[in-house]
Short mmCIF file of C-alpha atoms in Angstrom, two decimals:
data_model
loop_
_atom_site.label_atom_id
_atom_site.label_comp_id
_atom_site.label_asym_id
_atom_site.label_seq_id
_atom_site.Cartn_x
_atom_site.Cartn_y
_atom_site.Cartn_z
CA UNK A 146 0.00 0.00 0.00
CA UNK A 147 1.36 3.46 -0.86
CA UNK A 148 1.87 5.93 1.95
CA UNK A 149 -0.90 8.17 0.60
CA UNK A 150 -3.39 5.33 0.41
CA UNK A 151 -2.41 4.17 3.87
CA UNK A 152 -2.88 7.66 5.37
CA UNK A 153 -6.27 7.96 3.63
CA UNK A 154 -7.42 4.55 4.84
CA UNK A 155 -6.20 5.38 8.36
CA UNK A 156 -8.29 8.56 8.40
CA UNK A 157 -11.46 7.07 6.98
CA UNK A 158 -11.25 4.07 9.33
CA UNK A 159 -11.93 6.35 12.28
CA UNK A 160 -15.25 7.42 10.80
CA UNK A 161 -16.23 3.92 9.72
CA UNK A 162 -15.26 2.43 13.09
CA UNK A 163 -16.49 5.25 15.32
CA UNK A 164 -19.46 3.41 16.80
CA UNK A 165 -17.52 0.18 17.36
CA UNK A 166 -14.60 2.08 18.88
CA UNK A 167 -16.83 4.08 21.21
CA UNK A 168 -18.36 0.85 22.44
CA UNK A 169 -15.07 -0.96 23.19
CA UNK A 170 -13.63 2.10 24.96
CA UNK A 171 -16.71 2.78 27.06
CA UNK A 172 -17.17 -0.90 27.90
CA UNK A 173 -13.50 -1.29 28.97
CA UNK A 174 -12.91 -4.05 26.42
CA UNK A 175 -9.31 -3.15 25.47
CA UNK A 176 -7.27 -5.40 27.74
CA UNK A 177 -4.01 -3.41 27.71
CA UNK A 178 -5.86 -0.24 28.63
CA UNK A 179 -7.55 -1.89 31.58
CA UNK A 180 -4.27 -3.57 32.57
CA UNK A 181 -2.44 -0.30 32.92
CA UNK A 182 -2.19 2.16 30.06
CA UNK A 183 -5.32 4.11 31.01
CA UNK A 184 -4.05 4.47 34.56
CA UNK A 185 -0.56 5.39 33.32
CA UNK A 186 -1.70 8.30 31.18
CA UNK A 187 -4.22 9.62 33.70
CA UNK A 188 -1.56 9.44 36.40
CA UNK A 189 1.03 11.19 34.22
CA UNK A 190 -1.45 13.98 33.48
CA UNK A 191 -2.84 14.51 36.95
CA UNK A 192 0.68 14.48 38.47
CA UNK A 193 1.37 17.62 36.43
CA UNK A 194 -1.88 19.32 37.54
CA UNK A 195 -2.36 21.07 34.17
CA UNK A 196 -4.43 24.20 33.93
CA UNK A 197 -5.19 23.71 30.23
CA UNK A 198 -4.95 20.31 28.55
CA UNK A 199 -5.05 19.54 24.83
CA UNK A 200 -5.97 15.94 23.98
CA UNK A 201 -4.83 15.26 20.43
CA UNK A 202 -6.77 12.39 18.89
CA UNK A 203 -9.24 12.42 21.76
CA UNK A 204 -11.67 9.97 20.20
CA UNK A 205 -14.93 9.64 22.15
CA UNK A 206 -13.42 11.75 24.92
CA UNK A 207 -12.83 9.45 27.89
CA UNK A 208 -9.44 10.97 28.76
CA UNK A 209 -10.76 14.54 28.67
CA UNK A 210 -13.58 13.50 30.97
CA UNK A 211 -11.14 11.77 33.33
CA UNK A 212 -8.89 14.84 33.51
CA UNK A 213 -11.49 17.60 33.68
CA UNK A 214 -13.04 15.69 36.56
CA UNK A 215 -9.66 16.31 38.25
CA UNK A 216 -9.88 20.04 37.59
CA UNK A 217 -8.22 20.76 34.23
CA UNK A 218 -9.85 22.70 31.42
CA UNK A 219 -9.52 20.57 28.32
CA UNK A 220 -9.86 20.71 24.58
CA UNK A 221 -10.03 17.54 22.53
CA UNK A 222 -9.45 17.33 18.82
CA UNK A 223 -10.02 14.38 16.53
CA UNK A 224 -10.24 13.77 12.83
CA UNK A 225 -13.43 11.74 13.19
CA UNK A 226 -16.69 13.72 13.23
CA UNK A 227 -18.75 10.89 14.74
CA UNK A 228 -16.21 10.42 17.54
CA UNK A 229 -16.29 14.16 18.27
CA UNK A 230 -20.09 13.97 18.29
CA UNK A 231 -19.89 11.19 20.87
CA UNK A 232 -17.38 13.17 22.93
CA UNK A 233 -19.48 16.33 22.83
CA UNK A 234 -22.59 14.42 23.85
CA UNK A 235 -20.79 13.01 26.88
CA UNK A 236 -19.39 16.44 27.80
CA UNK A 237 -16.51 17.35 30.08
CA UNK A 238 -14.58 19.55 27.65
CA UNK A 239 -14.57 21.39 24.35
CA UNK A 240 -14.29 19.08 21.34
CA UNK A 241 -13.36 20.04 17.78
CA UNK A 242 -13.15 18.04 14.55
CA UNK A 243 -9.66 18.78 13.28
CA UNK A 244 -7.08 17.02 11.17
CA UNK A 245 -3.55 16.97 12.61
CA UNK A 246 -2.31 18.81 9.54
CA UNK A 247 -4.76 21.63 10.29
CA UNK A 248 -3.29 22.29 13.75
CA UNK A 249 -1.04 25.07 12.52
CA UNK A 250 -3.60 26.92 10.39
CA UNK A 251 -6.55 26.54 12.78
CA UNK A 252 -4.74 27.02 16.08
CA UNK A 253 -6.74 30.15 16.96
CA UNK A 254 -9.80 27.89 17.39
CA UNK A 255 -8.04 26.12 20.25
CA UNK A 256 -7.85 29.22 22.46
CA UNK A 257 -5.08 30.00 24.95
CA UNK A 258 -1.84 27.99 24.95
CA UNK A 259 -1.78 24.63 26.72
CA UNK A 260 0.54 23.70 29.56
CA UNK A 261 0.00 20.03 28.81
CA UNK A 262 -0.59 18.25 25.51
CA UNK A 263 -1.31 14.56 25.32
CA UNK A 264 -1.40 12.08 22.44
CA UNK A 265 -2.72 8.84 23.87
CA UNK A 266 -2.34 6.09 21.27
CA UNK A 267 -3.19 8.80 18.77
CA UNK A 268 -0.04 9.00 16.66
CA UNK A 269 -0.89 6.46 13.99
CA UNK A 270 0.31 7.95 10.70
CA UNK A 271 3.76 8.26 9.22
CA UNK A 272 3.93 12.05 9.32
CA UNK A 273 4.67 13.15 12.87
CA UNK A 274 7.20 15.99 12.75
CA UNK A 275 4.87 18.68 11.27
CA UNK A 276 2.26 17.91 13.93
CA UNK A 277 4.86 18.15 16.70
CA UNK A 278 6.02 21.51 15.36
CA UNK A 279 2.43 22.75 15.30
CA UNK A 280 1.89 21.49 18.84
CA UNK A 281 4.98 23.41 19.94
CA UNK A 282 3.16 26.57 18.80
CA UNK A 283 0.13 25.92 20.98
CA UNK A 284 2.16 24.94 24.07
CA UNK A 285 3.27 27.28 26.81
CA UNK A 286 7.05 27.64 27.13
CA UNK A 287 6.99 25.67 30.37
CA UNK A 288 4.53 23.15 28.98
CA UNK A 289 4.97 19.45 28.37
CA UNK A 290 3.98 16.82 25.85
CA UNK A 291 3.01 13.25 26.71
CA UNK A 292 2.88 10.64 23.96
CA UNK A 293 1.71 7.17 24.89
CA UNK A 294 2.06 4.58 22.15
CA UNK A 295 2.41 0.87 21.60
CA UNK A 296 5.75 -0.36 22.92
CA UNK A 297 8.00 -0.80 19.88
CA UNK A 298 9.59 -3.94 21.20
CA UNK A 299 6.35 -5.65 22.18
CA UNK A 300 4.41 -4.43 19.14
CA UNK A 301 7.17 -5.65 16.86
CA UNK A 302 5.85 -9.20 17.11
CA UNK A 303 7.52 -11.41 14.52
CA UNK A 304 8.03 -8.58 12.04
CA UNK A 305 11.43 -6.99 11.39
CA UNK A 306 12.44 -4.25 13.82
CA UNK A 307 11.96 -1.50 11.28
CA UNK A 308 9.67 1.46 10.64
CA UNK A 309 6.77 0.64 8.36
CA UNK A 310 3.05 0.47 7.75
CA UNK A 311 1.10 -2.33 9.39
CA UNK A 312 -2.58 -3.20 9.59
CA UNK A 313 -4.87 -3.45 12.61
CA UNK A 314 -7.93 -5.59 11.93
CA UNK A 315 -9.53 -5.30 15.39
CA UNK A 316 -10.17 -9.04 15.10
CA UNK A 317 -9.98 -9.37 18.87
CA UNK A 318 -13.27 -7.47 19.12
CA UNK A 319 -15.36 -9.76 16.89
CA UNK A 320 -16.89 -8.41 13.71
CA UNK A 321 -17.93 -5.01 15.01
CA UNK A 322 -15.27 -3.00 13.14
CA UNK A 323 -16.20 -2.37 9.47
CA UNK A 324 -12.75 -1.09 8.44
CA UNK A 325 -9.23 -2.28 9.06
CA UNK A 326 -6.79 0.46 10.06
CA UNK A 327 -3.33 0.97 8.57
CA UNK A 328 -0.88 2.35 11.15
CA UNK A 329 2.75 3.28 11.03
CA UNK A 330 5.12 1.30 13.26
CA UNK A 331 8.05 3.31 14.65
CA UNK A 332 11.20 1.94 16.24
CA UNK A 333 12.46 3.55 19.43
CA UNK A 334 15.17 5.35 17.50
CA UNK A 335 12.60 6.82 15.12
CA UNK A 336 10.39 8.01 17.96
CA UNK A 337 13.29 9.78 19.63
CA UNK A 338 14.49 11.31 16.37
CA UNK A 339 11.00 12.52 15.41
CA UNK A 340 10.35 14.09 18.82
CA UNK A 341 13.60 16.03 18.59
CA UNK A 342 13.15 17.07 14.98
CA UNK A 343 9.64 18.21 15.90
CA UNK A 344 11.05 20.74 18.35
CA UNK A 345 10.69 18.84 21.60
CA UNK A 346 13.27 17.68 24.11
CA UNK A 347 12.83 14.18 25.50
CA UNK A 348 12.77 14.38 29.30
CA UNK A 349 11.87 10.85 30.30
CA UNK A 350 10.42 7.58 29.15
CA UNK A 351 8.00 5.49 31.14
CA UNK A 352 7.21 1.89 30.37
CA UNK A 353 4.11 0.77 32.29
CA UNK A 354 4.30 -2.97 32.90
CA UNK A 355 1.63 -5.63 32.70
CA UNK A 356 0.92 -6.54 36.31
CA UNK A 357 1.11 -10.27 35.56
CA UNK A 358 3.52 -10.82 32.66
CA UNK A 359 5.90 -7.98 33.58
CA UNK A 360 6.11 -7.01 29.90
CA UNK A 361 5.87 -3.33 28.96
CA UNK A 362 2.31 -2.34 28.05
CA UNK A 363 3.32 0.85 26.29
CA UNK A 364 5.96 3.49 25.75
CA UNK A 365 5.20 6.83 27.36
CA UNK A 366 7.40 9.67 26.13
CA UNK A 367 7.64 12.87 28.17
CA UNK A 368 8.98 15.92 26.35
CA UNK A 369 9.29 19.67 26.85
CA UNK A 370 9.63 22.47 24.31
CA UNK A 371 13.16 22.78 23.01
CA UNK A 372 14.78 26.08 23.90
CA UNK B 271 24.03 -10.32 46.56
CA UNK B 272 24.24 -6.88 48.15
CA UNK B 273 24.98 -3.90 45.92
CA UNK B 274 28.38 -3.40 47.57
CA UNK B 275 29.39 -7.02 47.10
CA UNK B 276 28.18 -6.92 43.50
CA UNK B 277 30.19 -3.78 42.72
CA UNK B 278 33.28 -5.31 44.34
CA UNK B 279 32.91 -8.57 42.42
CA UNK B 280 32.34 -6.63 39.19
CA UNK B 281 35.58 -4.72 39.69
CA UNK B 282 37.75 -7.68 40.65
CA UNK B 283 36.37 -9.76 37.78
CA UNK B 284 38.11 -7.48 35.30
CA UNK B 285 41.49 -8.27 36.82
CA UNK B 286 40.80 -11.99 37.14
CA UNK B 287 39.45 -12.21 33.59
CA UNK B 288 41.89 -9.82 31.91
CA UNK B 289 43.82 -12.43 29.96
CA UNK B 290 40.73 -14.32 28.86
CA UNK B 291 38.99 -11.09 27.88
CA UNK B 292 41.95 -9.83 25.91
CA UNK B 293 42.01 -13.09 23.99
CA UNK B 294 38.31 -13.11 23.05
CA UNK B 295 38.41 -9.47 21.98
CA UNK B 296 41.56 -9.78 19.93
CA UNK B 297 40.43 -13.05 18.35
CA UNK B 298 37.01 -11.61 17.39
CA UNK B 299 35.17 -14.27 19.36
CA UNK B 300 32.28 -12.11 20.62
CA UNK B 301 29.58 -12.77 18.05
CA UNK B 302 27.49 -9.62 18.60
CA UNK B 303 30.58 -7.44 18.24
CA UNK B 304 31.53 -9.04 14.96
CA UNK B 305 27.90 -8.92 13.80
CA UNK B 306 27.68 -5.19 14.17
CA UNK B 307 28.39 -3.46 17.46
CA UNK B 308 32.08 -2.90 16.79
CA UNK B 309 31.28 -1.35 13.43
CA UNK B 310 28.47 0.72 14.97
CA UNK B 311 30.65 2.38 17.60
CA UNK B 312 33.62 2.94 15.28
CA UNK B 313 31.29 4.46 12.70
CA UNK B 314 29.60 6.69 15.30
CA UNK B 315 32.99 7.93 16.48
CA UNK B 316 34.66 8.49 13.14
CA UNK B 317 31.55 10.26 11.76
CA UNK B 318 32.18 12.93 14.42
CA UNK B 319 35.89 13.23 13.54
CA UNK B 320 36.92 13.89 17.16
CA UNK B 321 40.13 15.70 17.95
CA UNK B 322 40.39 14.23 21.44
CA UNK B 323 38.62 11.01 22.41
CA UNK B 324 38.19 9.56 25.89
CA UNK B 325 37.43 5.83 25.98
CA UNK B 326 35.93 5.05 29.38
CA UNK B 327 36.38 1.37 30.24
CA UNK B 328 38.75 0.90 27.33
CA UNK B 329 39.80 -2.63 28.28
CA UNK B 330 42.68 -3.92 26.17
CA UNK B 331 42.38 -0.89 23.93
CA UNK B 332 41.01 -2.08 20.59
CA UNK B 333 38.66 0.89 20.18
CA UNK B 334 41.37 3.44 20.94
CA UNK B 335 43.58 1.76 18.36
CA UNK B 336 40.78 1.76 15.78
CA UNK B 337 40.08 5.47 16.33
CA UNK B 338 43.62 6.79 16.61
CA UNK B 339 44.32 5.00 13.34
CA UNK B 340 41.63 7.32 11.93
CA UNK B 341 43.41 10.39 13.30
CA UNK B 342 42.05 11.09 16.79
CA UNK B 343 44.21 11.55 19.87
CA UNK B 344 42.84 9.21 22.48
CA UNK B 345 43.03 8.47 26.17
CA UNK B 346 41.71 5.20 27.54
CA UNK B 347 40.90 4.54 31.18
CA UNK B 348 40.04 1.25 32.81
CA UNK B 349 39.80 -0.11 36.32
CA UNK B 350 41.82 -3.21 35.43
CA UNK B 351 45.62 -2.86 35.64
CA UNK B 352 46.32 -5.95 33.51
CA UNK B 353 43.97 -4.71 30.78
CA UNK B 354 45.68 -1.30 30.81
CA UNK B 355 49.02 -3.12 30.58
CA UNK B 356 47.76 -4.99 27.52
CA UNK B 357 46.47 -1.75 25.99
CA UNK B 358 49.72 0.09 26.65
CA UNK B 359 51.75 -2.73 25.14
CA UNK B 360 49.66 -2.60 21.97
CA UNK B 361 49.91 1.20 21.80
CA UNK B 362 47.82 3.68 19.85
CA UNK B 363 46.95 5.98 22.72
CA UNK B 364 47.53 6.96 26.33
CA UNK B 365 46.15 4.47 28.86
CA UNK B 366 45.53 5.03 32.55
CA UNK B 367 44.35 2.73 35.34
CA UNK B 368 41.47 4.65 36.88
CA UNK B 369 38.26 3.80 38.69
CA UNK B 370 35.15 5.56 37.42
CA UNK B 371 34.69 7.11 40.85
CA UNK B 372 38.14 8.69 40.57
CA UNK B 373 37.26 10.58 37.37
CA UNK B 374 36.39 13.76 39.22
CA UNK B 375 39.40 13.86 41.57
CA UNK B 376 42.01 12.72 39.03
CA UNK B 377 40.75 14.58 35.97
CA UNK B 378 43.95 16.62 35.62
CA UNK B 379 45.73 13.40 34.64
CA UNK B 380 43.52 13.17 31.55
CA UNK B 381 44.79 16.40 30.00
CA UNK B 382 42.76 18.78 27.85
CA UNK B 383 38.97 18.41 27.58
CA UNK B 384 37.57 15.83 25.19
CA UNK B 385 35.22 16.57 22.32
CA UNK B 386 34.07 12.96 22.31
CA UNK B 387 33.65 10.50 25.17
CA UNK B 388 32.70 6.90 24.59
CA UNK B 389 31.57 4.12 26.91
CA UNK B 390 31.43 0.97 24.83
CA UNK B 391 29.76 -1.80 26.85
CA UNK B 392 31.60 -0.27 29.79
CA UNK B 393 28.75 0.84 32.03
CA UNK B 394 28.28 -2.27 34.11
CA UNK B 395 27.72 -1.08 37.67
CA UNK B 396 24.66 0.40 39.34
CA UNK B 397 26.15 3.82 39.98
CA UNK B 398 26.12 5.81 36.75
CA UNK B 399 25.07 9.37 37.54
CA UNK B 400 28.25 10.45 39.42
CA UNK B 401 30.39 9.17 36.56
CA UNK B 402 28.29 11.04 34.00
CA UNK B 403 28.63 14.24 36.01
CA UNK B 404 32.40 13.77 36.17
CA UNK B 405 32.50 13.13 32.42
CA UNK B 406 30.60 16.37 31.87
CA UNK B 407 33.53 18.15 33.54
CA UNK B 408 36.11 16.68 31.13
CA UNK B 409 34.00 17.29 27.99
CA UNK B 410 34.15 20.37 25.81
CA UNK B 411 30.92 22.39 25.74
CA UNK B 412 30.29 21.26 22.18
CA UNK B 413 31.34 17.70 22.94
CA UNK B 414 29.31 14.52 22.81
CA UNK B 415 28.96 11.28 24.73
CA UNK B 416 28.32 7.89 23.15
CA UNK B 417 27.16 5.01 25.31
CA UNK B 418 26.76 1.63 23.68
CA UNK B 419 25.18 -1.04 25.85
CA UNK B 420 23.19 -4.22 25.66
CA UNK B 421 19.71 -3.50 24.33
CA UNK B 422 17.40 -3.54 27.33
CA UNK B 423 14.57 -5.19 25.42
CA UNK B 424 16.76 -7.96 24.06
CA UNK B 425 18.97 -8.47 27.13
CA UNK B 426 15.88 -8.78 29.29
CA UNK B 427 15.49 -12.40 28.22
CA UNK B 428 12.94 -14.17 30.42
CA UNK B 429 13.64 -12.02 33.46
CA UNK B 430 11.24 -9.34 34.64
CA UNK B 431 11.59 -6.01 32.86
CA UNK B 432 13.14 -4.27 35.83
CA UNK B 433 16.47 -2.76 36.89
CA UNK B 434 18.62 -5.18 38.83
CA UNK B 435 21.86 -7.06 39.21
CA UNK B 436 22.49 -10.04 36.95
CA UNK B 437 25.44 -12.37 36.43
CA UNK B 438 27.53 -12.98 33.32
CA UNK B 439 29.34 -16.32 33.45
CA UNK B 440 31.07 -16.08 30.05
CA UNK B 441 30.02 -19.71 29.58
CA UNK B 442 29.89 -19.19 25.83
CA UNK B 443 33.68 -18.89 25.83
CA UNK B 444 34.48 -22.23 27.47
CA UNK B 445 36.27 -22.32 30.80
CA UNK B 446 38.75 -19.55 30.14
CA UNK B 447 37.11 -16.99 32.47
CA UNK B 448 38.04 -17.54 36.14
CA UNK B 449 35.44 -15.13 37.53
CA UNK B 450 31.79 -14.53 36.84
CA UNK B 451 30.83 -10.87 36.52
CA UNK B 452 27.86 -9.22 38.23
CA UNK B 453 26.38 -6.46 36.08
CA UNK B 454 23.51 -4.08 36.54
CA UNK B 455 20.63 -4.37 34.08
CA UNK B 456 18.93 -1.06 33.27
CA UNK B 457 15.56 -0.60 31.60
CA UNK B 458 15.29 1.95 28.81
CA UNK B 459 13.53 4.35 31.16
CA UNK B 460 16.36 4.09 33.67
CA UNK B 461 19.00 4.73 31.01
CA UNK B 462 17.22 7.86 29.85
CA UNK B 463 16.64 9.10 33.38
CA UNK B 464 20.27 8.50 34.39
CA UNK B 465 21.69 10.24 31.34
CA UNK B 466 19.59 13.29 32.08
CA UNK B 467 20.27 13.33 35.80
CA UNK B 468 23.97 13.01 34.98
CA UNK B 469 23.90 16.33 33.13
CA UNK B 470 23.57 15.13 29.56
CA UNK B 471 20.88 15.71 26.97
CA UNK B 472 19.82 12.72 24.90
CA UNK B 473 20.16 13.61 21.23
CA UNK B 474 19.47 10.32 19.50
CA UNK B 475 19.32 6.58 19.91
CA UNK B 476 20.71 4.12 17.44
CA UNK B 477 19.82 0.45 17.43
CA UNK B 478 22.23 -1.53 15.24
CA UNK B 479 20.44 -4.61 13.94
CA UNK B 480 21.68 -8.15 13.53
CA UNK B 481 22.09 -8.58 9.78
CA UNK B 482 20.27 -11.92 9.81
CA UNK B 483 17.75 -11.91 12.65
CA UNK B 484 16.87 -8.22 12.40
CA UNK B 485 16.94 -7.94 16.20
CA UNK B 486 18.73 -4.99 17.80
CA UNK B 487 22.31 -5.87 18.75
CA UNK B 488 22.68 -2.95 21.12
CA UNK B 489 21.40 0.40 22.26
CA UNK B 490 23.63 3.34 21.32
CA UNK B 491 22.80 6.54 23.17
CA UNK B 492 24.07 9.84 21.81
CA UNK B 493 24.08 12.74 24.27
CA UNK B 494 25.45 16.27 24.54
CA UNK B 495 26.22 18.38 27.59
CA UNK B 496 23.12 19.94 29.08
CA UNK B 497 23.15 23.70 28.95
#
């Protein structure tokens, strides 16, 4: 699949799968999230006590709801109109349909700068650096960026340890998902390079572990604006 | 084993095993080094064309010889007197018996500041931050630090993914090694935290791959002095 076709299919999958996705998130049916990644990102956010939070790729809005309940003001953006509809209906923050590549041109719609920006399993395409640069422009100078993603070593599976497009079929959730989702696999080295090229300084990496297997559930990158 | 006993046994192992180690290095009998990690560190060093190189934990000196052949002036330090003897006999640089915890107090013996510092599979103990802070003091402001180490995700094996002391028996090299060597396993998160706490800014991560299996042979951290 060409990169362009993959990016297109990735985008449209989030409209086609919106109802199925909303159901599995709200019914706690994603095992790794229940096992620790939801708690890891909420804990990382609340520990920083943000005043204004931007949730990039917010989906149906669970993370915004979790964090505004703790006192933050939050804006969520997502490419999928039906997911933003679901988020808006559930409330808890301000939700906007926005493509990542519109972040720079439409940043006025997001309001004041954010002292915390989070991408929770929301970096799925190949193009990351332009988005990171745009996010730098909506962050306060003392702000921070949290990116939680699949752990490159665990997600590698039997495939080569190399950047590349892969396909998620959501087979583990039965037949509820109409569209498969192309997503771009990044090695650790690529993540670190992209974060830096995007204008952010890596501060720390967290690797939440599965409470039973001891294997990392995710990679959680913590970065601050480069000076 | 207590941390103190482990650190002591780690240190003495490099005297007990000096002859055996010199033989396996000089006879190219460490498979991962031949498969790519030697080439990776030499390439990372020569690409930076250093004027003055410090090789921390230089052992019998092969890396100093490889880099001074390419034009750098190099100093190698190692805790093991017999390994420094072997390095000095082979030539190619200036070699000094020095413990890592003496770097700060004996730095005058190392001469002018270094624009490149390398630790090639030479960070084996639990205490890393004080050494990194001492290395910051012998680096030029525009210098860099390269740390190559076992890849945490590969070296984990079947053990829990957690920092801790482990034991290398060198069993793969027959009975030539009189002493087993305790070494401290660090997760990726710990590496990144220690580098930062030690006064260095992570710039990039390289993961040289095994040419056949495609698995990472090592983790190569590239850092610059924090400003």
